[in-house]
Coordinates of C-alpha atoms (C1' of nucleotides) in Angstrom, one line a residue:
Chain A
X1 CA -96.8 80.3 -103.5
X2 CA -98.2 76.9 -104.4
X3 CA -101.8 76.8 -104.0
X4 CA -103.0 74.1 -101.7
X5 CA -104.6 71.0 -102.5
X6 CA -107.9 70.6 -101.8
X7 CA -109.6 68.1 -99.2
X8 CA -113.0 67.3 -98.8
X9 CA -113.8 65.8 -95.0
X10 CA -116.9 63.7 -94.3
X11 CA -117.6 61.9 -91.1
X12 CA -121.0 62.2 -89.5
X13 CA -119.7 63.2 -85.5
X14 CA -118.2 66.5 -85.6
X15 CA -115.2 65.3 -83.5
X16 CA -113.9 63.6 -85.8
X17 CA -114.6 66.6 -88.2
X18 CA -112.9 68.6 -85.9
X19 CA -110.2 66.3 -85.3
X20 CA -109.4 66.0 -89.0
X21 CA -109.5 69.5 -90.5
X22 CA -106.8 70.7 -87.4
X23 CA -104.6 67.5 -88.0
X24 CA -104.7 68.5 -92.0
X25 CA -104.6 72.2 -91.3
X26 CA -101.4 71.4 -90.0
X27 CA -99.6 70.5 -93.6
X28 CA -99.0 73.9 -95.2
X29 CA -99.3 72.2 -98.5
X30 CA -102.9 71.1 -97.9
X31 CA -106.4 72.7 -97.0
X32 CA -109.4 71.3 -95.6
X33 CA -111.9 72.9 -98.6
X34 CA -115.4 70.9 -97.1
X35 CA -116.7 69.2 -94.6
X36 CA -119.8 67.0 -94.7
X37 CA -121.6 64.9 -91.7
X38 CA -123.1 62.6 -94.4
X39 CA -122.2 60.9 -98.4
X40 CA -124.8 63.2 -99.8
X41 CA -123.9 66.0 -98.7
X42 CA -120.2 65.2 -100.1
X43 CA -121.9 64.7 -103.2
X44 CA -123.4 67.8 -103.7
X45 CA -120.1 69.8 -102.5
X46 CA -118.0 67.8 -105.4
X47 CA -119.0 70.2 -108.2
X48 CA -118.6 73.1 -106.5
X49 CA -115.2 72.4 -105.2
X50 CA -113.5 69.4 -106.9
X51 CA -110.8 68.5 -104.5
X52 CA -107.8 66.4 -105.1
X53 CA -109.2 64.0 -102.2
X54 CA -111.9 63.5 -100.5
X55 CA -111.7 61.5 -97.0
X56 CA -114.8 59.1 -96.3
X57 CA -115.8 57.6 -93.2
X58 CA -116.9 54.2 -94.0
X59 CA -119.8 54.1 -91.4
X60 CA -122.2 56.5 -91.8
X61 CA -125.9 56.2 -91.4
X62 CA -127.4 56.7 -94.6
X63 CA -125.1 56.2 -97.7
X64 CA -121.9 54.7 -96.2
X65 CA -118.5 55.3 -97.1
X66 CA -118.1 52.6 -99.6
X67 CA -121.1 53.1 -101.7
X68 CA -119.7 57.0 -101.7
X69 CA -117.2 56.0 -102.9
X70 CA -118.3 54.1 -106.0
X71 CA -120.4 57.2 -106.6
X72 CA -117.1 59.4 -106.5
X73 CA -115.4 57.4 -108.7
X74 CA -118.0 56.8 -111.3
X75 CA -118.5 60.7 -111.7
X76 CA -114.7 61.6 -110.5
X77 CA -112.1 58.9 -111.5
X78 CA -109.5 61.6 -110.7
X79 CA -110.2 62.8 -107.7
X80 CA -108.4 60.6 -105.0
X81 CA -110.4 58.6 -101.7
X82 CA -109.3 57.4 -98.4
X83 CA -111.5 55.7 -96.4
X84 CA -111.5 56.2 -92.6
X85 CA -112.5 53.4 -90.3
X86 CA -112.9 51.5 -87.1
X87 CA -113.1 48.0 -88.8
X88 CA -109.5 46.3 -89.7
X89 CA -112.3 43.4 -90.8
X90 CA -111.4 42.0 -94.6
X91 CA -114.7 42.2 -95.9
X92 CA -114.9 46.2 -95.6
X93 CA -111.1 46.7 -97.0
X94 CA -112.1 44.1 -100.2
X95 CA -115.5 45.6 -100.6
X96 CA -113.6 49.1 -100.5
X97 CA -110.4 48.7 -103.1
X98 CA -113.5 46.9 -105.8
X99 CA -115.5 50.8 -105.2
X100 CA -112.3 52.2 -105.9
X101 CA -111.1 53.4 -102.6
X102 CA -107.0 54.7 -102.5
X103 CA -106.2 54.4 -99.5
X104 CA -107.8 52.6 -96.3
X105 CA -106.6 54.0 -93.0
X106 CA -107.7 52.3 -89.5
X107 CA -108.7 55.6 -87.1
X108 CA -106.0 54.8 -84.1
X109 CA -103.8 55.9 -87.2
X110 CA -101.3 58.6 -85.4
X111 CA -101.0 62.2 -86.2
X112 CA -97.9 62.6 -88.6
X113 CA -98.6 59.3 -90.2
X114 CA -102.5 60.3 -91.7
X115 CA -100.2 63.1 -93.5
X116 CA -97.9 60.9 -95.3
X117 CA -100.5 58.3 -96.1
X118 CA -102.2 61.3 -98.0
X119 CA -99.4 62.3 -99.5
X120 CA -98.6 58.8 -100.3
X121 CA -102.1 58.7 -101.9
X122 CA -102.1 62.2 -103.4
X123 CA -98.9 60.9 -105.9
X124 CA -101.1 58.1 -107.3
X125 CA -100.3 55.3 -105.1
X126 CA -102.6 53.2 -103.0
X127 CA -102.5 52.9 -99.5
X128 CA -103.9 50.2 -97.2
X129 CA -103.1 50.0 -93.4
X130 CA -100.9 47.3 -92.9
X131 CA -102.5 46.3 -89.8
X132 CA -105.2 45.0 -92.0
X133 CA -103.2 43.3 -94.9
X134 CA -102.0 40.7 -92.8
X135 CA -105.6 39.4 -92.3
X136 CA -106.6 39.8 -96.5
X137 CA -103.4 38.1 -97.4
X138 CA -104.6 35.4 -94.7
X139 CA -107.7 35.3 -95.9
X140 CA -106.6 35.1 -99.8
X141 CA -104.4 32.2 -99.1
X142 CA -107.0 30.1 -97.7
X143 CA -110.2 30.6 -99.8
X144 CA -109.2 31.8 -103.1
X145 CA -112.2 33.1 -105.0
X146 CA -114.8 32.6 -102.3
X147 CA -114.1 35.9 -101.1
X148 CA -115.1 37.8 -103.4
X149 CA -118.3 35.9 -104.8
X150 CA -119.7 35.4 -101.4
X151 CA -120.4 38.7 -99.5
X152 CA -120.5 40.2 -102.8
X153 CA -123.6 42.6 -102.9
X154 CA -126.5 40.3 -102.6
X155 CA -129.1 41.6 -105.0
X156 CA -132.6 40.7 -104.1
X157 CA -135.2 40.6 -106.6
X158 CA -138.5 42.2 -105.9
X159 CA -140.7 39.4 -104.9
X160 CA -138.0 38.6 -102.2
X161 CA -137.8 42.5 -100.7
X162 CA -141.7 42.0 -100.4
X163 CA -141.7 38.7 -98.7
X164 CA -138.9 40.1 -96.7
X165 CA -140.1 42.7 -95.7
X166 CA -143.3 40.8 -94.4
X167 CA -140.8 38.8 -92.5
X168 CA -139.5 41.2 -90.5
X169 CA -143.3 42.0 -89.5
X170 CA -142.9 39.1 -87.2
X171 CA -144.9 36.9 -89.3
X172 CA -145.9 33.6 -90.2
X173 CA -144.8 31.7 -93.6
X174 CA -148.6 31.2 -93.8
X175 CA -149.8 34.8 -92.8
X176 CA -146.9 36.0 -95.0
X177 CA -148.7 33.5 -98.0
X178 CA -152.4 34.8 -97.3
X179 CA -151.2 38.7 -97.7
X180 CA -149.6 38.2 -100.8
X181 CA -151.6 35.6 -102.4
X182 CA -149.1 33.1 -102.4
X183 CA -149.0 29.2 -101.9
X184 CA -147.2 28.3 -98.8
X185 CA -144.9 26.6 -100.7
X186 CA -143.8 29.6 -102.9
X187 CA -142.9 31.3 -99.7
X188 CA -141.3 28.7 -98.5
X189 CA -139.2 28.7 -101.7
X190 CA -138.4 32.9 -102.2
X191 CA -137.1 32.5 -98.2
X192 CA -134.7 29.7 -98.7
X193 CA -133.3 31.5 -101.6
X194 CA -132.7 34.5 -99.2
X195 CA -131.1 32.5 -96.6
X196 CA -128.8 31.9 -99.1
X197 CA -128.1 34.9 -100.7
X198 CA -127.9 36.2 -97.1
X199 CA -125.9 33.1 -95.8
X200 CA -128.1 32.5 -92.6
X201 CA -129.9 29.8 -91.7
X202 CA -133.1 31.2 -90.0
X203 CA -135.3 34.0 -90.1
X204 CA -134.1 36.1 -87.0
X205 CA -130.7 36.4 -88.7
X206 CA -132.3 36.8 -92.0
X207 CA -134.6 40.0 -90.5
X208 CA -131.3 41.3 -88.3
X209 CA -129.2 41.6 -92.0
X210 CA -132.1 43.2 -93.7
X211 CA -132.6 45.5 -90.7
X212 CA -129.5 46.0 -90.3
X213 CA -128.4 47.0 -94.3
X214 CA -131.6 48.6 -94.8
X215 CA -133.0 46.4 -96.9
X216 CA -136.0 46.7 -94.8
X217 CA -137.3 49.0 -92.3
X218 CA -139.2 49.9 -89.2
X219 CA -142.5 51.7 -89.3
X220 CA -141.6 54.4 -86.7
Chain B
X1 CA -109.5 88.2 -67.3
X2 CA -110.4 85.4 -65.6
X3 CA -108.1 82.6 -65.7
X4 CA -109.6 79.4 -68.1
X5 CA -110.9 76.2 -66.8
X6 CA -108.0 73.7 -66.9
X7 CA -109.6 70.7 -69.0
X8 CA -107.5 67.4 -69.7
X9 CA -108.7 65.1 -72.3
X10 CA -108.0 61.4 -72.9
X11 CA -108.4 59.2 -75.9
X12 CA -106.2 56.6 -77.7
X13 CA -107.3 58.0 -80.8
X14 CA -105.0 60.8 -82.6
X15 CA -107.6 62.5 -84.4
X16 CA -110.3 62.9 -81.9
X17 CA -108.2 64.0 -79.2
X18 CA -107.1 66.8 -81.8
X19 CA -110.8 67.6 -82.6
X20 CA -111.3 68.0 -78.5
X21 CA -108.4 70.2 -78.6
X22 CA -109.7 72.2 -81.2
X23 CA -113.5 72.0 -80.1
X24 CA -112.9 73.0 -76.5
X25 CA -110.3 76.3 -77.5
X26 CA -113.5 77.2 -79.6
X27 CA -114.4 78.3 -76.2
X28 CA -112.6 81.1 -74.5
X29 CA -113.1 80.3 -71.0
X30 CA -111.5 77.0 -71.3
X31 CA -108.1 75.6 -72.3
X32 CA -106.9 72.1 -72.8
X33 CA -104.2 72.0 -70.4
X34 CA -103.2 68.2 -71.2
X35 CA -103.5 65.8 -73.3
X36 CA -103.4 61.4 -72.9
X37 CA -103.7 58.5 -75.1
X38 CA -104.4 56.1 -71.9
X39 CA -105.5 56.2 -68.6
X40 CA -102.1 55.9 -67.3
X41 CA -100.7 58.4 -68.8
X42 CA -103.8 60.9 -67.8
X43 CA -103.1 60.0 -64.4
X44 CA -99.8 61.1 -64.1
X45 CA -100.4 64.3 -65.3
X46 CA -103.0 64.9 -62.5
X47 CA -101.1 66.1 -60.1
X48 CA -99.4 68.8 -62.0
X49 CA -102.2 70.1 -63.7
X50 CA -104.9 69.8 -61.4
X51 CA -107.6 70.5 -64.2
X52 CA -111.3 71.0 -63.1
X53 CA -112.4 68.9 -65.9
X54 CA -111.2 65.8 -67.6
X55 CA -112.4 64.2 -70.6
X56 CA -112.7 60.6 -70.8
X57 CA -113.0 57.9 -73.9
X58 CA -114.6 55.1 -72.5
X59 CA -112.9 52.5 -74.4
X60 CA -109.6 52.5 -74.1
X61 CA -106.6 49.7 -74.1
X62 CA -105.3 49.0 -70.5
X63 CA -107.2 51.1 -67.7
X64 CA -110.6 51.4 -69.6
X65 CA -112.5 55.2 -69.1
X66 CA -114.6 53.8 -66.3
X67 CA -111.7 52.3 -64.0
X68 CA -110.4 55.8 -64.5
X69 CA -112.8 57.8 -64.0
X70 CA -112.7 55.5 -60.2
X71 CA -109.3 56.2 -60.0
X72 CA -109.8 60.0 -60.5
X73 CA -112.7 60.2 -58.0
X74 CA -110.9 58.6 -55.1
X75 CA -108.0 61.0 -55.5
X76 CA -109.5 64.2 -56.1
X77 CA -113.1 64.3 -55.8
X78 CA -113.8 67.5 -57.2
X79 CA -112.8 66.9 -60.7
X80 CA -115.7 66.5 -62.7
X81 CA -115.1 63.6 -64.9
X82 CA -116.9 63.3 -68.4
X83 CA -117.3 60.1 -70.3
X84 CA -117.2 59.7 -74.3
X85 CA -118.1 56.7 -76.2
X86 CA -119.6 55.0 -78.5
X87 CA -121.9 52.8 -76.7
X88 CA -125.8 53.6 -75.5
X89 CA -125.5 50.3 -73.4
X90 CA -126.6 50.6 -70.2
X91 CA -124.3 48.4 -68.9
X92 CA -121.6 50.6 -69.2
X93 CA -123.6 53.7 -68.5
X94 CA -124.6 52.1 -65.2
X95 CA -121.1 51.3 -64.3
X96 CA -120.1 54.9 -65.3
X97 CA -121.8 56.3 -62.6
X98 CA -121.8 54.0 -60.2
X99 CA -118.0 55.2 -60.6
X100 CA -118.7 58.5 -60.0
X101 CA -118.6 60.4 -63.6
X102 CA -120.4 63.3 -63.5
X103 CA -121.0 63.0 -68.0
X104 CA -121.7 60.6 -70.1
X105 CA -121.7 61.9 -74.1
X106 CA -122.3 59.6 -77.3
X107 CA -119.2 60.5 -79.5
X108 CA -122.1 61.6 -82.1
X109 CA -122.3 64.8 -79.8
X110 CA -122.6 67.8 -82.3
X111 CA -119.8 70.5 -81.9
X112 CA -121.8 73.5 -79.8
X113 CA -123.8 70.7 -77.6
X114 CA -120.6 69.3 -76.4
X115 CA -119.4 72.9 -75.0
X116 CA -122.8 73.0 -73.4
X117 CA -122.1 70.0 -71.5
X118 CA -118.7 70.6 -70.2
X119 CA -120.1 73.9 -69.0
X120 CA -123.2 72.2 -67.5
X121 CA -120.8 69.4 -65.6
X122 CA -118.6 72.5 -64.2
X123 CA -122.1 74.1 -62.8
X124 CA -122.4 71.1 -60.7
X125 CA -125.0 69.1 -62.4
X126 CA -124.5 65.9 -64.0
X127 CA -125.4 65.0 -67.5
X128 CA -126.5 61.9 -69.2
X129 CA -126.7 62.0 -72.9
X130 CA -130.8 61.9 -73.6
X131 CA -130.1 59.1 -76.2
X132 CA -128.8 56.3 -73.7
X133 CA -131.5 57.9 -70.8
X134 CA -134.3 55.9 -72.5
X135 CA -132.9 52.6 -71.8
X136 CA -131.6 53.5 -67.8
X137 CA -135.5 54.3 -67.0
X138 CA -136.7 51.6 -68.4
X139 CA -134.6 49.4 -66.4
X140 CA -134.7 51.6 -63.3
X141 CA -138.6 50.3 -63.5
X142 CA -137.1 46.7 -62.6
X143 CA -135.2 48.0 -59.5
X144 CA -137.8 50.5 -58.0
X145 CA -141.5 50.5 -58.1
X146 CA -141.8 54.2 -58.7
X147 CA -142.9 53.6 -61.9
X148 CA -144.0 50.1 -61.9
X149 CA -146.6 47.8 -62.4
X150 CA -149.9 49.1 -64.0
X151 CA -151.7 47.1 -67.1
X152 CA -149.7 44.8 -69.5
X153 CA -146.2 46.8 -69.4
X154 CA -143.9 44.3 -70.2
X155 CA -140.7 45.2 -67.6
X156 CA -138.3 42.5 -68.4
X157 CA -135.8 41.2 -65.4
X158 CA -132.4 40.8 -66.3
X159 CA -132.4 37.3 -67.4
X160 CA -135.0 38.3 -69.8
X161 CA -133.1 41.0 -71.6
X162 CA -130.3 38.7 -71.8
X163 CA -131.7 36.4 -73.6
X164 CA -133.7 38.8 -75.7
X165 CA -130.6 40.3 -76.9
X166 CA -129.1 36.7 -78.0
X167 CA -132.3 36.3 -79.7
X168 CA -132.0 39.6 -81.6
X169 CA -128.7 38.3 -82.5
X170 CA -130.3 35.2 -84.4
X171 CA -129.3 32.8 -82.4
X172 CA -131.6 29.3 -82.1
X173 CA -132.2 28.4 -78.4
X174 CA -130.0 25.7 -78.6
X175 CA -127.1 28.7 -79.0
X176 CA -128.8 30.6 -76.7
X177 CA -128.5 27.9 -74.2
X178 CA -125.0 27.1 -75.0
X179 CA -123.6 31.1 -74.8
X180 CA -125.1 31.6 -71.6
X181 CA -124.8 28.7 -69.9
X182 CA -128.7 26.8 -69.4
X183 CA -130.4 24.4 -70.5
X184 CA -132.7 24.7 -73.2
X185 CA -135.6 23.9 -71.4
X186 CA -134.7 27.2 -69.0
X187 CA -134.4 29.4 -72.2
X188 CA -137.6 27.8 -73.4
X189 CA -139.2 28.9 -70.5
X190 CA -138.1 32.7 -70.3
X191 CA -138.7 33.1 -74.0
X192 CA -142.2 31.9 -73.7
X193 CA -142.6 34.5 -70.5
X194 CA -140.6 37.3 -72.5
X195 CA -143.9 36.4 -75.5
X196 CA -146.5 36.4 -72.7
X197 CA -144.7 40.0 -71.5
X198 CA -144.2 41.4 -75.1
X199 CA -147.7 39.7 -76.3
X200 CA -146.3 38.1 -79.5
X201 CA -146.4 34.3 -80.6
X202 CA -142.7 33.9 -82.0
X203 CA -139.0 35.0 -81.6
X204 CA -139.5 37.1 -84.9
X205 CA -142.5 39.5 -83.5
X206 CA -140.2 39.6 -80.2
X207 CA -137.2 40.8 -81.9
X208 CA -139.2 43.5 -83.9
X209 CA -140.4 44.6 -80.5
X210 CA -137.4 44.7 -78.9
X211 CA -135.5 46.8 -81.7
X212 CA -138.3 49.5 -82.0
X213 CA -138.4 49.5 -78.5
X214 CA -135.0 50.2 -77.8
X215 CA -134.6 47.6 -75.8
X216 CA -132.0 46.0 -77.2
X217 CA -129.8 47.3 -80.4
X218 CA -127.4 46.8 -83.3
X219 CA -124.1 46.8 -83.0
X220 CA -123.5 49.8 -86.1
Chain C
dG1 C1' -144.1 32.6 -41.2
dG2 C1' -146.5 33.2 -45.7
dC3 C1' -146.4 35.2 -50.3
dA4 C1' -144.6 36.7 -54.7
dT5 C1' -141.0 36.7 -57.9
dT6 C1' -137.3 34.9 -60.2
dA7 C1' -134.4 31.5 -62.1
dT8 C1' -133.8 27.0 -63.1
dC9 C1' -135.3 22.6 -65.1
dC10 C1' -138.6 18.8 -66.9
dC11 C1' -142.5 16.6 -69.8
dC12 C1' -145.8 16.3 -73.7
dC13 C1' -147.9 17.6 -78.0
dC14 C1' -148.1 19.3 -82.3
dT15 C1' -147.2 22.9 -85.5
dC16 C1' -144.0 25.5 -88.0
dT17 C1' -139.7 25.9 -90.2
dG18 C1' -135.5 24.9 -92.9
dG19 C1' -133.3 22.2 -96.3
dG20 C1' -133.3 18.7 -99.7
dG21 C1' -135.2 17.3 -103.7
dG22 C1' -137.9 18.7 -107.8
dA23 C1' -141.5 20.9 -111.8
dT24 C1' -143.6 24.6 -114.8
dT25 C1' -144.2 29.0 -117.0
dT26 C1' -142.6 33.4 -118.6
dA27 C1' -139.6 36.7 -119.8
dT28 C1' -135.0 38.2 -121.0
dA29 C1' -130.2 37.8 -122.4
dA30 C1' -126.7 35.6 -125.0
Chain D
dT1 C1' -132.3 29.5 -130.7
dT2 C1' -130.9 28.4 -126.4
dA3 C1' -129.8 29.3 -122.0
dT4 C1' -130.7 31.9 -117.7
dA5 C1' -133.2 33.8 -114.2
dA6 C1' -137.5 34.7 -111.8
dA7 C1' -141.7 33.3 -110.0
dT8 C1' -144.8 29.9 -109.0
dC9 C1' -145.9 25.4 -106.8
dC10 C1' -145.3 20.5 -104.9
dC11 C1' -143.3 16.5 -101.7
dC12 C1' -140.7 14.9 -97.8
dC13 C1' -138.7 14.9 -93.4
dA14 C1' -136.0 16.0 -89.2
dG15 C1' -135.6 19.1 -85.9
dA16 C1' -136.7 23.5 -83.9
dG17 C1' -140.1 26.2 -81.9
dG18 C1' -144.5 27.4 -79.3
dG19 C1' -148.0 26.4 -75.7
dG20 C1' -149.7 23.7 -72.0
dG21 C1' -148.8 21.7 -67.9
dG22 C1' -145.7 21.3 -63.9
dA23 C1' -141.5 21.3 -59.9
dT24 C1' -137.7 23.2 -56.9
dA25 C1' -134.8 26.4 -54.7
dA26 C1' -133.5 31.2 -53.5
dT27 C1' -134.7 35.8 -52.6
dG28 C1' -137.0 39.6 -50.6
dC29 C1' -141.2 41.6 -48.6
dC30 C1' -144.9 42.4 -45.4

DNA sequence: GGCATTATCCCCCCTCTGGGGGATTTATAA
DNA sequence: TTATAAATCCCCCAGAGGGGGGATAATGCC
């Protein structure tokens, strides 16, 4: 007897944990051989257990399933990666095949069919949903290389987390200036270059993305 | 032995109505007697299986969990009804009881707690899941004056919290206006009563209040 | 009937903000 | 050495936003 190939599940609510190990419990050939609720706890599991794939929610709290990804792959080129998601939106499925993801599988995906696509992945090929390839092909056609440049990981340098980070204190450009020792003007000047980086065009959206990512946080 | 509780769960995902499956036969006093990717379908098998419990997704294509859970409750009144979803909005937590669910779970429910639940709904009591209960008191403070009044507590009326959660969105009172249908002037005026409530000076401070307050959220 | 609350809209005033130009210094990478 | 990037500061200007007054109609409460 074969020995089965080894899965590693992560998904941070147990349903779909659940839902997942009995659905791949189901294939005789494969074995569910971890499960994790978060991206570091996958992480640590890895050495131990060095599956042939490991199956990443892409939103998790924490680490999500894309930087997890790039993490895998850095340490683990061989071992394969599916991400799981609720999103068919293009930015997540580009932002995923550049980490390194194999496959990219919408959740409404049905029973039999999650099988196949890991088998499909499993023997080296890549597998995207096709209910989302209509939209990148879409989306290719009509702005070539804007794509890629624009949502791509906007780095903020230090002086900007700090000013941003005041920001989404709720205050002023001037109280922002007086508590770093800064001209108005200078703030003034590290915001705009946020905006853009951020593409918004005021400081609500600007604090909602930095909340949001956590780039910033609350003090709870 | 005791015959098992006759539980039917619904959801037009695959994989989580297979981790129901296998969560509730964790437990040997029940049994998933049925199983339905839409309202419809769950519907139909009512009459058959007469189950004590059924298990809803809120969010569903066609009949949504809440019209359902109506639907149910006019027929056959004693089947508790339990709702699963994603969503701590109050809107829809509102609407779930008003139709007569006796549950309402966040899908992040971990394994064990989830069993609790269905056994607490089949004692008779109703349960709402302590994350969502928050935001129902604090707009139960609008509607009755149980609670009310007493120093600065900002209790918002509805208008208020509509337009605070376009502002948490980013938007410039000019969208505001525009989304909802005023004139600017009108959103001027409740934003500057929603600062006078909160005790803030701008949209930013607002926003930070309204997000560590729970009063509005992100959509994650 | 009065009273309070809410929701709607209007005016004025002035500050703050966002976006468009710059410039300079310093450090770092090519 | 020469770019390149980051951080600092400056000017200008239109328009958005905040704070102060209102008004009107609808509702519900005592």
């Amino acid at each position: 007897m074969k020995p089965k190939t080894k899965i590693i599940i992560v998904d941070d609510h147990a349903i779909i944990l659940e839902g997942l190990k009995s659905l791949i419990e189901l294939d005789d050939s494969l074995t569910v051989a971890g499960e994790a609720s978060s991206s570091m706890e996958c992480l640590k599991l890895l050495p131990a257990i060095l599956p042939k794939l490991v199956l990443l929610d892409l939103k998790m709290p924490g680490i999500d399933g894309i930087e997890a990804t790039r993490l895998i792959k850095q340490r683990y080129p061989n071992i394969k990666v599916i991400l799981l998601t609720n999103y068919d939106d293009e930015e997540y499925v580009i932002e995923s095949i550049k980490a390194g993801a194999d496959g990219y599988v919408l959740k409404d995906v049905k029973k039999g069919d999650l099988l196949k696509i890991i088998h499909t992945v499993l023997k080296g090929r890549a597998f995207i949903d096709p209910a989302v390839t209509k939209k990148i092909f879409y989306n290719l056609k009509n702005s070539s290389n804007l794509v890629s440049e624009h949502k791509g990981r906007h780095s903020l340098t230090e002086r900007e987390l700090e000013i941003l980070s005041n920001l989404a204190e709720g205050k002023s450009n001037k109280e922002i200036a007086q508590t770093i020792h800064l001209s108005l003007e200078t703030v003034k000047s590290h915001l705009k270059n946020i905006y853009q980086k951020f593409n918004v065009h005021n400081r609500a959206q600007a604090i909602k993305i930095a909340l949001q990512e956590e780039i910033v946080h609350f003090s709870r």
